[in-house]
Short mmCIF file of C-alpha atoms and ligand atoms in Angstrom, two decimals:
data_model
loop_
_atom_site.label_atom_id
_atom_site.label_comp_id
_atom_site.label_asym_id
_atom_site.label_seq_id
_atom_site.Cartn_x
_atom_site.Cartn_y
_atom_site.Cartn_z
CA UNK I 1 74.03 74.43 99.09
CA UNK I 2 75.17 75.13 102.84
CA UNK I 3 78.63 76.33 100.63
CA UNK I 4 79.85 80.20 99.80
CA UNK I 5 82.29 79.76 96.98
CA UNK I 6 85.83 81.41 97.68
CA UNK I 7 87.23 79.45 94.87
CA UNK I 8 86.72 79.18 91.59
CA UNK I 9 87.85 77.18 88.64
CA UNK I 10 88.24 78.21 85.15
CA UNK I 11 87.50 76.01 81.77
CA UNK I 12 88.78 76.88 78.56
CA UNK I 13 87.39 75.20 75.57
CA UNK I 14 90.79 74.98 73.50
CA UNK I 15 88.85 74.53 70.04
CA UNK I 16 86.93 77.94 70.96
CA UNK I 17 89.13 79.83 73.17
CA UNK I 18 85.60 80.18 75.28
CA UNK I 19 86.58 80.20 78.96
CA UNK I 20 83.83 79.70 81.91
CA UNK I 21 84.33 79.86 85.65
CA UNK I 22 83.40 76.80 88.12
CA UNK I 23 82.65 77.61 91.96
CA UNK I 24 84.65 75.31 93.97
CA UNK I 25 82.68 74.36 97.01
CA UNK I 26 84.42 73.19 100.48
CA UNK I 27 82.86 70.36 102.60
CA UNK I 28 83.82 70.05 106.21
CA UNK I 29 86.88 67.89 105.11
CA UNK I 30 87.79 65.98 102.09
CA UNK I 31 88.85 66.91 98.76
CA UNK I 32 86.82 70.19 97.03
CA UNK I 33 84.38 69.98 94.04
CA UNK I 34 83.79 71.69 91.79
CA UNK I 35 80.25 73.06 90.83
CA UNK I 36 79.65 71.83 87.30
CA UNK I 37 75.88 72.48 86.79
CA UNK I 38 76.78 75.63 84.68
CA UNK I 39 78.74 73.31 82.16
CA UNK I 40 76.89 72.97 79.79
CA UNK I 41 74.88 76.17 79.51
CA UNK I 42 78.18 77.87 79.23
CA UNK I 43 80.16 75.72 77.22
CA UNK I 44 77.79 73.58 75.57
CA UNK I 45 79.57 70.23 77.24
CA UNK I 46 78.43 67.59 79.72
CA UNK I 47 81.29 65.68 81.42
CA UNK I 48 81.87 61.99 81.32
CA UNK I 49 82.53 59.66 84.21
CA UNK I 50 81.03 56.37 84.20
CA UNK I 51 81.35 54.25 87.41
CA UNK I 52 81.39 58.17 89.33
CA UNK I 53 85.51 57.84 89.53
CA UNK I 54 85.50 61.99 90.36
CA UNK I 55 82.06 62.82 90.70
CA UNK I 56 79.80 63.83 93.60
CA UNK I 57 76.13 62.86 93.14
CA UNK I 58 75.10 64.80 96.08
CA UNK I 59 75.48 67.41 99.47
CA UNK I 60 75.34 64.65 102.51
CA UNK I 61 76.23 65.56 106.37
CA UNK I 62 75.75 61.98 107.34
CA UNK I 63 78.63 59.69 106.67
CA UNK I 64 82.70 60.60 105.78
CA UNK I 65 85.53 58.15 104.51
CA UNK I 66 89.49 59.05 103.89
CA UNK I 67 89.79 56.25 101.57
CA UNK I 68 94.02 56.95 101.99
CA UNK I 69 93.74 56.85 106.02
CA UNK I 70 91.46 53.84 106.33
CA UNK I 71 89.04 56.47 108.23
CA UNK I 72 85.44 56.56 108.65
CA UNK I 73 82.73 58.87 110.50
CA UNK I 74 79.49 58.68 111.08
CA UNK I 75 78.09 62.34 112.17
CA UNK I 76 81.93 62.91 112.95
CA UNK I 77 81.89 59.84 115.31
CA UNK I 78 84.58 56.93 114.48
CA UNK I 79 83.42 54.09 113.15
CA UNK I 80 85.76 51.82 116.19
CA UNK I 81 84.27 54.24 118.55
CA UNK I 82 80.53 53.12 117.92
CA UNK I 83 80.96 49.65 117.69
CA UNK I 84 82.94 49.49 120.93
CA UNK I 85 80.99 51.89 123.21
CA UNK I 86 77.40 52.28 121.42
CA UNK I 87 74.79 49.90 120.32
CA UNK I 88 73.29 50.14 116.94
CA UNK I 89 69.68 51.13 117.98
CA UNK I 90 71.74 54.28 118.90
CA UNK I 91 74.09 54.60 115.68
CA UNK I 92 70.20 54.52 114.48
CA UNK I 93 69.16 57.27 116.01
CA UNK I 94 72.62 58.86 115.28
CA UNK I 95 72.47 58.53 111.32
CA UNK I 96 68.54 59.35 111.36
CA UNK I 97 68.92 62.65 113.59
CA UNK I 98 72.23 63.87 113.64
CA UNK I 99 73.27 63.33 117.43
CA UNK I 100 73.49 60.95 119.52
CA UNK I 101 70.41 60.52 121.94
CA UNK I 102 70.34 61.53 125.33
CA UNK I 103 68.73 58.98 128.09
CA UNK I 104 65.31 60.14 127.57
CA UNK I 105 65.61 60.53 123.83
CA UNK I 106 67.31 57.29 123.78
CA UNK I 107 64.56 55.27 125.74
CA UNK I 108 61.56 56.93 123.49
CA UNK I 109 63.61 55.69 120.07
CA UNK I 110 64.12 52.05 121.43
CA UNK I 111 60.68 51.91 122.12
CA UNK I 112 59.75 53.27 118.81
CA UNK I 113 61.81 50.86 117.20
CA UNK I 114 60.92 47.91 119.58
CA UNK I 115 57.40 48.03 119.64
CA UNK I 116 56.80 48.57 115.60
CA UNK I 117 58.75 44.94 115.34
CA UNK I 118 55.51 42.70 113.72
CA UNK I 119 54.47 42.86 110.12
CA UNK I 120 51.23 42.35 109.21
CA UNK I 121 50.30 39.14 109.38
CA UNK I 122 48.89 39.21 105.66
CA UNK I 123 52.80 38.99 104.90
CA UNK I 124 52.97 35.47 105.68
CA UNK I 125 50.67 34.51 102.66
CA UNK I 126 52.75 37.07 100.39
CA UNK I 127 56.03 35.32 101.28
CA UNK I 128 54.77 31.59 100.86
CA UNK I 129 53.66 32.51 97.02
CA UNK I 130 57.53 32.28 96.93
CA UNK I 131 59.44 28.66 95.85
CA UNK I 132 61.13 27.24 99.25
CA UNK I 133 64.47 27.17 97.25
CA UNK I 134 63.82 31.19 96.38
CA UNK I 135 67.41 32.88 97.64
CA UNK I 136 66.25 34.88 100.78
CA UNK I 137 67.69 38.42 98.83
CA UNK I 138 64.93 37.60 96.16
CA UNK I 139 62.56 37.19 99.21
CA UNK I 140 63.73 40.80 100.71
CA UNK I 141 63.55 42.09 97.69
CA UNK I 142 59.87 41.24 97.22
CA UNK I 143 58.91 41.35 100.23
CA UNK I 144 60.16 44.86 101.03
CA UNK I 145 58.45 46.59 97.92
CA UNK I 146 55.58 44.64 99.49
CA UNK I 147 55.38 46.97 102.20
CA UNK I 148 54.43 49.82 100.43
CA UNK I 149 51.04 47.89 99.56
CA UNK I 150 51.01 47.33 103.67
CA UNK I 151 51.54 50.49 104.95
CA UNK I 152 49.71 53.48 102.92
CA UNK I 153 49.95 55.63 105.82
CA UNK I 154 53.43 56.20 105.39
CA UNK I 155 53.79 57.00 101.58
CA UNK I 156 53.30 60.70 101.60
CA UNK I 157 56.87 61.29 101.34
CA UNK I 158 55.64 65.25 101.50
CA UNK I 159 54.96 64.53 105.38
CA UNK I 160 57.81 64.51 107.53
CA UNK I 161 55.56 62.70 110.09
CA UNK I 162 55.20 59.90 107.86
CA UNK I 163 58.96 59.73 106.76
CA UNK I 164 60.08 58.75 109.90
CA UNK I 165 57.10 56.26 110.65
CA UNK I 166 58.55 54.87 107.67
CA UNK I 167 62.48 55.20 108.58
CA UNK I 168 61.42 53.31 112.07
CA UNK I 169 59.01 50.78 110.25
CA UNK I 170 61.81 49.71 107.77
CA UNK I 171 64.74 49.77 111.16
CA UNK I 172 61.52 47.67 113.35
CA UNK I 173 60.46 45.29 111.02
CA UNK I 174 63.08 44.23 108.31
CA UNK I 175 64.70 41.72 110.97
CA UNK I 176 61.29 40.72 111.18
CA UNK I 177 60.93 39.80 107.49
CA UNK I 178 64.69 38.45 107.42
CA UNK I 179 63.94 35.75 109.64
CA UNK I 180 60.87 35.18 108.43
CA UNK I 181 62.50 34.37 105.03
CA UNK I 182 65.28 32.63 106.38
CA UNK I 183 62.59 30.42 108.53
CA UNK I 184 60.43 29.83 105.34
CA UNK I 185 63.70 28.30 103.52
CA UNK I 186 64.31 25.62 106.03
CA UNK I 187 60.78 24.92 106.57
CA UNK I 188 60.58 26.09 110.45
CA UNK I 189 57.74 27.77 112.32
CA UNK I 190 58.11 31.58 112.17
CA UNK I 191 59.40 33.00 115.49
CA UNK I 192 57.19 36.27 116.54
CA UNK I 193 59.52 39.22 118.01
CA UNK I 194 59.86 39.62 121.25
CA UNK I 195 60.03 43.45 122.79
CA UNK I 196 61.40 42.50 125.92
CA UNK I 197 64.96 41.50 124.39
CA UNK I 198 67.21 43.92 122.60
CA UNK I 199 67.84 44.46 118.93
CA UNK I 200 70.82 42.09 117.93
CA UNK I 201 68.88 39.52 120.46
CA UNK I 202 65.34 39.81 119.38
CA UNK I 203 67.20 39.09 115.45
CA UNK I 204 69.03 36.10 116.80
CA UNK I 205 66.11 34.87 118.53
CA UNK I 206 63.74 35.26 115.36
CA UNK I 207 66.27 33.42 113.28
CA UNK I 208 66.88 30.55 115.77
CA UNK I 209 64.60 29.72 118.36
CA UNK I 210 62.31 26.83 117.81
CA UNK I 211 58.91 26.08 119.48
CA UNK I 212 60.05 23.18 120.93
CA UNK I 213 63.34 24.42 122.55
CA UNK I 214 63.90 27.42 125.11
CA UNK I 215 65.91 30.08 123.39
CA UNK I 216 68.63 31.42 125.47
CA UNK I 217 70.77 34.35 124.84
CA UNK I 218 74.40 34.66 124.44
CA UNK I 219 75.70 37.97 125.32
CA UNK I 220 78.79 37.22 123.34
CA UNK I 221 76.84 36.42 120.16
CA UNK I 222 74.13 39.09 120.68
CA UNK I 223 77.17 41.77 121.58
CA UNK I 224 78.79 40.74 118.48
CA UNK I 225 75.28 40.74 116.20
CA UNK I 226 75.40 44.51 117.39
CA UNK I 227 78.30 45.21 116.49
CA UNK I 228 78.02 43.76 113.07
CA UNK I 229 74.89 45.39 112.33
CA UNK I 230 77.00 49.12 113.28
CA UNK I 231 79.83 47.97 110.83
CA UNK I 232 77.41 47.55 108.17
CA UNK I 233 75.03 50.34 108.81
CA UNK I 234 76.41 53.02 106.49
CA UNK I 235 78.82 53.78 103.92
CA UNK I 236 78.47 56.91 102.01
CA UNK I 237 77.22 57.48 98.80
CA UNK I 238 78.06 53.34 97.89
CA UNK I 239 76.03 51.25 95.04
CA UNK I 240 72.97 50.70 96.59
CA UNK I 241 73.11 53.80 98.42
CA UNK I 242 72.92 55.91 95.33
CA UNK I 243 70.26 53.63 94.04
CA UNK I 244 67.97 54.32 96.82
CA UNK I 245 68.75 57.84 96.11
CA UNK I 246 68.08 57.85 92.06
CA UNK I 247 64.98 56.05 92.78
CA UNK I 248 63.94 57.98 95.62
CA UNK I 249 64.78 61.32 93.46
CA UNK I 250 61.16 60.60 91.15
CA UNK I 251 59.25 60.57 94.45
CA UNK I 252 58.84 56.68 94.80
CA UNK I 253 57.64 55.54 98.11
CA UNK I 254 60.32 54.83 100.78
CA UNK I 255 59.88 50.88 100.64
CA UNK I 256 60.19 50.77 96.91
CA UNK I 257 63.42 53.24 97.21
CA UNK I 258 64.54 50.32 99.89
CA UNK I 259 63.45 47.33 97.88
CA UNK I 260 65.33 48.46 94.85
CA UNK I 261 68.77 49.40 97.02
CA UNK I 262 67.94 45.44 98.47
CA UNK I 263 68.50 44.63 94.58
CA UNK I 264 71.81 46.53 94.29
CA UNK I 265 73.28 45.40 97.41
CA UNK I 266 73.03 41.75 95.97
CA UNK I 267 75.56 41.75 93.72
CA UNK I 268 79.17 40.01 94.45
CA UNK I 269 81.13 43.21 93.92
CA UNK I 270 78.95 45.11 97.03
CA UNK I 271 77.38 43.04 99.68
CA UNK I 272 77.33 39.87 98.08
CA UNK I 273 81.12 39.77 98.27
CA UNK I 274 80.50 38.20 102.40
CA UNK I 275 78.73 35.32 100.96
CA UNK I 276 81.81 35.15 97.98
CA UNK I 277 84.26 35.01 100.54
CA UNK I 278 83.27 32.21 102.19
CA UNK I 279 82.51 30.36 98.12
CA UNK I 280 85.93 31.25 97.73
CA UNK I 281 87.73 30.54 100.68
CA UNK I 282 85.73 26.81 100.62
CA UNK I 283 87.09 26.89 97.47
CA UNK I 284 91.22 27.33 98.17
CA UNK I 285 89.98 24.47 100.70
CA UNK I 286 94.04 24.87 102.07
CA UNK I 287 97.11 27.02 102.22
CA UNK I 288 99.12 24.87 100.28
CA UNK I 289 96.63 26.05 96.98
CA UNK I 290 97.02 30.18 97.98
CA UNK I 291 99.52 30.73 95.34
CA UNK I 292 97.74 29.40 92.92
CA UNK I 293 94.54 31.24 93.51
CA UNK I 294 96.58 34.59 94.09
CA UNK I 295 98.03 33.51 90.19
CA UNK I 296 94.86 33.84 88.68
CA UNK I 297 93.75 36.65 90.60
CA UNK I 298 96.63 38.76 89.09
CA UNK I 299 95.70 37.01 85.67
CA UNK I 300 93.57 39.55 83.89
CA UNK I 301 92.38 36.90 81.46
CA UNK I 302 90.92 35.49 84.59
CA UNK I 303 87.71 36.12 85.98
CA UNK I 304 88.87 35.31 89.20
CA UNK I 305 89.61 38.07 91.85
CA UNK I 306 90.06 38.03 95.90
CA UNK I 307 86.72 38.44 97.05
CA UNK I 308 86.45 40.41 100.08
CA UNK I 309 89.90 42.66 98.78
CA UNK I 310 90.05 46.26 96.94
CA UNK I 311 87.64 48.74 97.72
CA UNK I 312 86.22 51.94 95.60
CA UNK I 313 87.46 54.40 98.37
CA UNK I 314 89.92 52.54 100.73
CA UNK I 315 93.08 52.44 99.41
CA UNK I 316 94.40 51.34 102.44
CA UNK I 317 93.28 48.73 105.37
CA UNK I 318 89.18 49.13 105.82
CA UNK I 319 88.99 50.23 109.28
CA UNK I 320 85.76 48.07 109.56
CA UNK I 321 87.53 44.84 108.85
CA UNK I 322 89.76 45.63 111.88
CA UNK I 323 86.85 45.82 113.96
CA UNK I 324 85.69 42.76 112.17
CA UNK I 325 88.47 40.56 112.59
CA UNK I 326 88.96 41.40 116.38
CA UNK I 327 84.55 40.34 116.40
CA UNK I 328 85.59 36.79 114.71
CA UNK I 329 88.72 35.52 117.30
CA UNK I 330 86.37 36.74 120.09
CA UNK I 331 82.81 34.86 118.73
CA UNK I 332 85.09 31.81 117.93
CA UNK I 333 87.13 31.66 121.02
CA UNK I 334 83.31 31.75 122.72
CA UNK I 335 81.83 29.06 120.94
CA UNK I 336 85.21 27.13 120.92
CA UNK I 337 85.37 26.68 117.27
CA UNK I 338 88.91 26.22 115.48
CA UNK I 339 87.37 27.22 112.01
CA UNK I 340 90.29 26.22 109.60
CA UNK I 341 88.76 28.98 107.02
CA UNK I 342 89.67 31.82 109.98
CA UNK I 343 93.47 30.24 109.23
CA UNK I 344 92.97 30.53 106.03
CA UNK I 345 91.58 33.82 106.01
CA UNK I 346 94.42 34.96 108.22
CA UNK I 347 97.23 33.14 106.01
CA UNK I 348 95.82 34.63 102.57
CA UNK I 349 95.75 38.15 103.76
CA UNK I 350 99.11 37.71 104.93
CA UNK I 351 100.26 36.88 101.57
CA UNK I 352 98.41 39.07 99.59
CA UNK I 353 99.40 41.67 101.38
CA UNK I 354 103.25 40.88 100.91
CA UNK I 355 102.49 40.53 97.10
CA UNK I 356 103.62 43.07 94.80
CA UNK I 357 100.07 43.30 92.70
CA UNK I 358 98.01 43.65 95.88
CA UNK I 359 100.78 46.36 97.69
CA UNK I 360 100.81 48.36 94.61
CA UNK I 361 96.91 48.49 93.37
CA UNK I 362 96.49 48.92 97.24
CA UNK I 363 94.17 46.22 97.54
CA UNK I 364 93.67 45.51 101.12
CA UNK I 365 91.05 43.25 103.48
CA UNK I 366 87.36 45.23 103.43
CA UNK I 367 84.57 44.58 106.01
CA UNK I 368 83.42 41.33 103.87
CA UNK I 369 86.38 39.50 104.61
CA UNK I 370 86.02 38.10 107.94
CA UNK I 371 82.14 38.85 108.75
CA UNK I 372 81.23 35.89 106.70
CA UNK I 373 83.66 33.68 108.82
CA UNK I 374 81.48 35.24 112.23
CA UNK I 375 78.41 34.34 110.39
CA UNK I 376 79.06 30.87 109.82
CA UNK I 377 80.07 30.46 113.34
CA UNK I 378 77.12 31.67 114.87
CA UNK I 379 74.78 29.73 112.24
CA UNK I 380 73.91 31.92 109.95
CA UNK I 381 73.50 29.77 106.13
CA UNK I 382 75.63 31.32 103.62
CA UNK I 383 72.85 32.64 101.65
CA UNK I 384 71.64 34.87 104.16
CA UNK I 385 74.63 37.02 104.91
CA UNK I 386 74.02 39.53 102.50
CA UNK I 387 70.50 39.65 104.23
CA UNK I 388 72.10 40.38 107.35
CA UNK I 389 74.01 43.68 105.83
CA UNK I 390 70.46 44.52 104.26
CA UNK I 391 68.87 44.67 107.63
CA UNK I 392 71.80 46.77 109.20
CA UNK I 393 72.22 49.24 106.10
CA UNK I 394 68.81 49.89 106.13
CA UNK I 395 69.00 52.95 108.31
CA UNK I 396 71.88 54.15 106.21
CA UNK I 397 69.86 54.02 103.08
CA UNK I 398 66.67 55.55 104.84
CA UNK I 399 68.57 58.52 106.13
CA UNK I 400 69.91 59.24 102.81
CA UNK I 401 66.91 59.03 101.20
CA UNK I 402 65.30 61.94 104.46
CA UNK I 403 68.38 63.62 103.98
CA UNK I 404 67.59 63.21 100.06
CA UNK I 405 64.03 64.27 100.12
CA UNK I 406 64.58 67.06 102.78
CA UNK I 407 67.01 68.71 100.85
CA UNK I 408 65.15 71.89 99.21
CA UNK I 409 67.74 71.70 96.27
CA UNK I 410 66.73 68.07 95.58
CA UNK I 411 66.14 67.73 92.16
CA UNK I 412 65.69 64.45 90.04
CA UNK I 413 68.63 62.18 89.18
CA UNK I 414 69.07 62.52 85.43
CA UNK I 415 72.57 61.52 84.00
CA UNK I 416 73.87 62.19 80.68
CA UNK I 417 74.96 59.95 78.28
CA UNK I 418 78.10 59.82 75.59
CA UNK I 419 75.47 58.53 72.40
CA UNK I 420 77.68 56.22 69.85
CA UNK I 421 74.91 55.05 68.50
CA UNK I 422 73.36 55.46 64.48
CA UNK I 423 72.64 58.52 63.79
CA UNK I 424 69.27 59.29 61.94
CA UNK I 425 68.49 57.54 59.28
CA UNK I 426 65.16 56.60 57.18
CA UNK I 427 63.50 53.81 58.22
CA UNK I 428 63.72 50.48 55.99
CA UNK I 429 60.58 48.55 55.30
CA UNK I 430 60.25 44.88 56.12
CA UNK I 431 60.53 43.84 52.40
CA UNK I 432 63.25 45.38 51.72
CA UNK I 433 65.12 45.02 54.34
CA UNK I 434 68.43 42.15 53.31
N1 CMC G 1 91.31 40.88 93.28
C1 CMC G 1 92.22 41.07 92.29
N2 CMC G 1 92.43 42.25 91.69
C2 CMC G 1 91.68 43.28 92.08
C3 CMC G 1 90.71 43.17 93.09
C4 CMC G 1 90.53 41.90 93.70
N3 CMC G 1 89.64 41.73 94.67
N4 CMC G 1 90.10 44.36 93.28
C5 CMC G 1 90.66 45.20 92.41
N5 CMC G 1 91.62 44.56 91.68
C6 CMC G 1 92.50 45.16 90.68
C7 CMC G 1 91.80 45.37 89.34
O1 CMC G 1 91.94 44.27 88.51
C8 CMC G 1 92.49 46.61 88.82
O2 CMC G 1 93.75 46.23 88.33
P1 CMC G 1 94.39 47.03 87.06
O3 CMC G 1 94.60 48.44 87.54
O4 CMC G 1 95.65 46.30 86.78
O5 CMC G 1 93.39 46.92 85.94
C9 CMC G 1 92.75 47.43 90.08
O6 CMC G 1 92.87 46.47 91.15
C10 CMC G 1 91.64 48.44 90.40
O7 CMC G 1 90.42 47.73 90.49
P2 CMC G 1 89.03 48.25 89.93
O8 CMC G 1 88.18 47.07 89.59
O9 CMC G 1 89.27 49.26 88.86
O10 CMC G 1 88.49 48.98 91.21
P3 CMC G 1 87.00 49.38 91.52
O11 CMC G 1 87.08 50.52 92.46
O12 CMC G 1 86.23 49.58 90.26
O13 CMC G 1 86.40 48.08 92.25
C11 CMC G 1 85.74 46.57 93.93
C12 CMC G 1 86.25 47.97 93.63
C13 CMC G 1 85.35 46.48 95.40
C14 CMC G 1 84.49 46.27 93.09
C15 CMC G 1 86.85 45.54 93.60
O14 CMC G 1 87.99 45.80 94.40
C16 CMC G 1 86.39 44.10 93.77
O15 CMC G 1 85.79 43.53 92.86
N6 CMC G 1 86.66 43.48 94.99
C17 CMC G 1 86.17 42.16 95.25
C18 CMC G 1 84.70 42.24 95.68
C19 CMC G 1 84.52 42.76 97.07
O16 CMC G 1 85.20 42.35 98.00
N7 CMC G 1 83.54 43.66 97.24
C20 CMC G 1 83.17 44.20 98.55
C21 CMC G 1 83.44 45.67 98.65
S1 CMC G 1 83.31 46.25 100.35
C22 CMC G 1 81.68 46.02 100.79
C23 CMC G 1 80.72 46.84 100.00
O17 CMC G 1 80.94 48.03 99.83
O18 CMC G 1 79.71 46.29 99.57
#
């Protein structure tokens, strides 16, 4: 721990009258912790906090959120910052190393990146073992764990040399295998990378360029690819974060610690909410039924919520969804689209946040809310944008899991358990069991 304890904390166990004291430990900002590893050794306890309401899993330097301010950092960098004067091959580099990249360093990382953009070609036959109909996030998911039977010369997660070959393999080649799923599912030709073109354009161009046509970028779309891809590219110690950190903790391989965050980012509460939004919004079909959907998402005996509303940590407006929402009027005024579902976007969030339930749970508009409205505009099916956040949180996950593995405190994720279970009893033998 990079923390000397000034502060300290003291448990008494009423029942005993046994006290222990608790080093508090200081970050940089945010709120203190205290140290509890001693718990149980001293007072013969383990603490209980399912869903992590109060508890740190780990030491990180890499990403910050004020959940009350609507703030977040990235190495001390705002979030609006990097998406307005950076470009996410740089926010890369950023969350990887720790700094931002001067020109030289900058131009040797893009390269990196660039050039390590094809998968082996032996990947095509993998992916076409899968149905046509397969969701692309069951593709990803296979197809990422894949690459640890591709690439055995970055496994050794002992080398550092081979821990960032793997950190720029996964950032080079998992728009590679996005597209290549996405192409698969509506029965088009893969489209190879191309190094010459950046990033968000080499992405766009994998996902819609056809033989027969002449691709053609525009900057608009590309620019606002980019800065999609920063929104999305990390968020703390989130769901699938912390899964790529549990299963990184045994030693698993980097693309297995990926494929199995891929898993967790799938579900509708974390990045499948984008796709939700759009289900759900499709689903109000027009203003005049708002009320009625904000009804039953009050209704506890309803399953229904607001999908893309209420986050973990924000408890107040998600500064990416600003970001987000100023990306959507700009893609749509390019492409001249008057999306009715941006006006109803717009109109819900207006009333939800005038509504008592929302103002008082703080429940405000997080980054899902308007990306999936971009998406749709610039062609993206709604099954693959919770792909798309996949291939931008990548380097979050990867840097957590270097950060995870370099740590020389790192031990194995183990939680505890509260057991209300039998107790022991003798076992009962089939004939005479009732
Ligand atoms: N609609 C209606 N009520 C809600 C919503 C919502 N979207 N979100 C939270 N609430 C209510 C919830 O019912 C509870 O009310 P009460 O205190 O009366 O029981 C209260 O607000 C607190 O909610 P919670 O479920 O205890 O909060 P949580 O921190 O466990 O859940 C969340 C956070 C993001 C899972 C949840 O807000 C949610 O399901 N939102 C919709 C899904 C969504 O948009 N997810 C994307 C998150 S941002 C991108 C990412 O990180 O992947």
């Amino acid at each position: 721990m990079s923390n000397t304890p000034k502060k300290t904390v003291t448990i008494t166990d009423n029942a005993t009258g046994k006290s222990a004291e608790f080093p508090v430990l200081a970050g940089s900002i945010g709120p203190e912790v205290i140290d509890i590893r001693a718990l149980h050794p001293q007072l013969g306890y383990f603490t209980f906090d399912p869903g992590f309401m109060a508890t740190g899993s780990c030491e990180s330097s890499i990403t910050y959120i004020d959940g009350d301010e609507g703030v977040l950092l990235h190495r001390g960098y705002k979030i609006a910052d990097l998406a307005e004067q950076s470009d996410f091959l740089e926010v890369c580099y950023l969350l990887l190393n720790g700094e931002l990249p001067n020109a030289g360093q900058k131009q040797e990382f893009d390269h990196a990146i660039t050039y390590h953009t094809m998968v082996h070609e032996q990947m095509q036959f993998f992916l076409r073992g899968f149905r046509r109909d397969a969701h692309p996030m069951a593709v990803m998911c296979g197809l990422v764990g894949a690459m640890s039977a591709f690439y055995h010369d970055s496994t050794d997660i002992h080398d550092p040399q081979q821990r960032m070959i793997a950190a720029h393999r996964l950032i080079a080649k998992m728009p590679t295998l996005a597209a290549m799923a996405y192409k698969y599912s509506v029965g088009q030709p893969t489209v190879y990378p191309s190094n010459d073109l950046s990033y968000a354009q080499n992405f766009l161009r994998m996902l819609f360029a056809v033989p027969c046509e002449t691709w053609k970028d525009n900057p608009v779309l590309s620019r606002a690819m980019d800065r999609i891809l920063i929104l999305h590219a990390d968020h703390e110690q989130n769901a699938s974060t912390s899964t790529v950190r549990l299963s990184g903790s045994s030693g698993a391989n980097p693309f297995a610690c990926i494929a199995a965050g891929i898993a967790s980012l799938w579900g509708p509460a974390h990045g499948g909410a984008n796709e939700a939004v759009l289900t759900m919004l499709q689903q109000i079909g027009h203003k005049n039924n708002i009320p009625e959907f904000v009804k039953r998402a009050k209704d506890k005996n309803d399953s229904f919520r607001l999908m893309g509303f209420g986050h973990r940590v924000y408890k107040n407006y998600d500064p990416r969804a600003k970001v987000m929402q100023d990306t959507c009027r700009e893609v749509l005024g390019t492409l001249g689209i008057k999306d009715p579902l941006l006006d109803l976007a717009m109109e819900l969030e207006r009333i939800a946040l005038e509504d008592e339930y929302f103002v008082d749970r703080k429940l405000y508009p997080n980054v899902d809310f308007y990306s999936g409205i971009i998406l749709r505009a610039m062609g993206f099916p709604t099954s693959m944008f919770t792909v798309l956040f996949a291939v931008a949180r990548t380097v979050g996950w990867i840097s957590q899991w270097k950060e995870m593995i370099e740590d020389p405190a790192q031990k194995i994720g183990r939680p505890r358990q509260l057991y209300t279970g039998p107790v022991e009893r003798p076992f009962v033998p089939l004939a005479k069991r009732g």
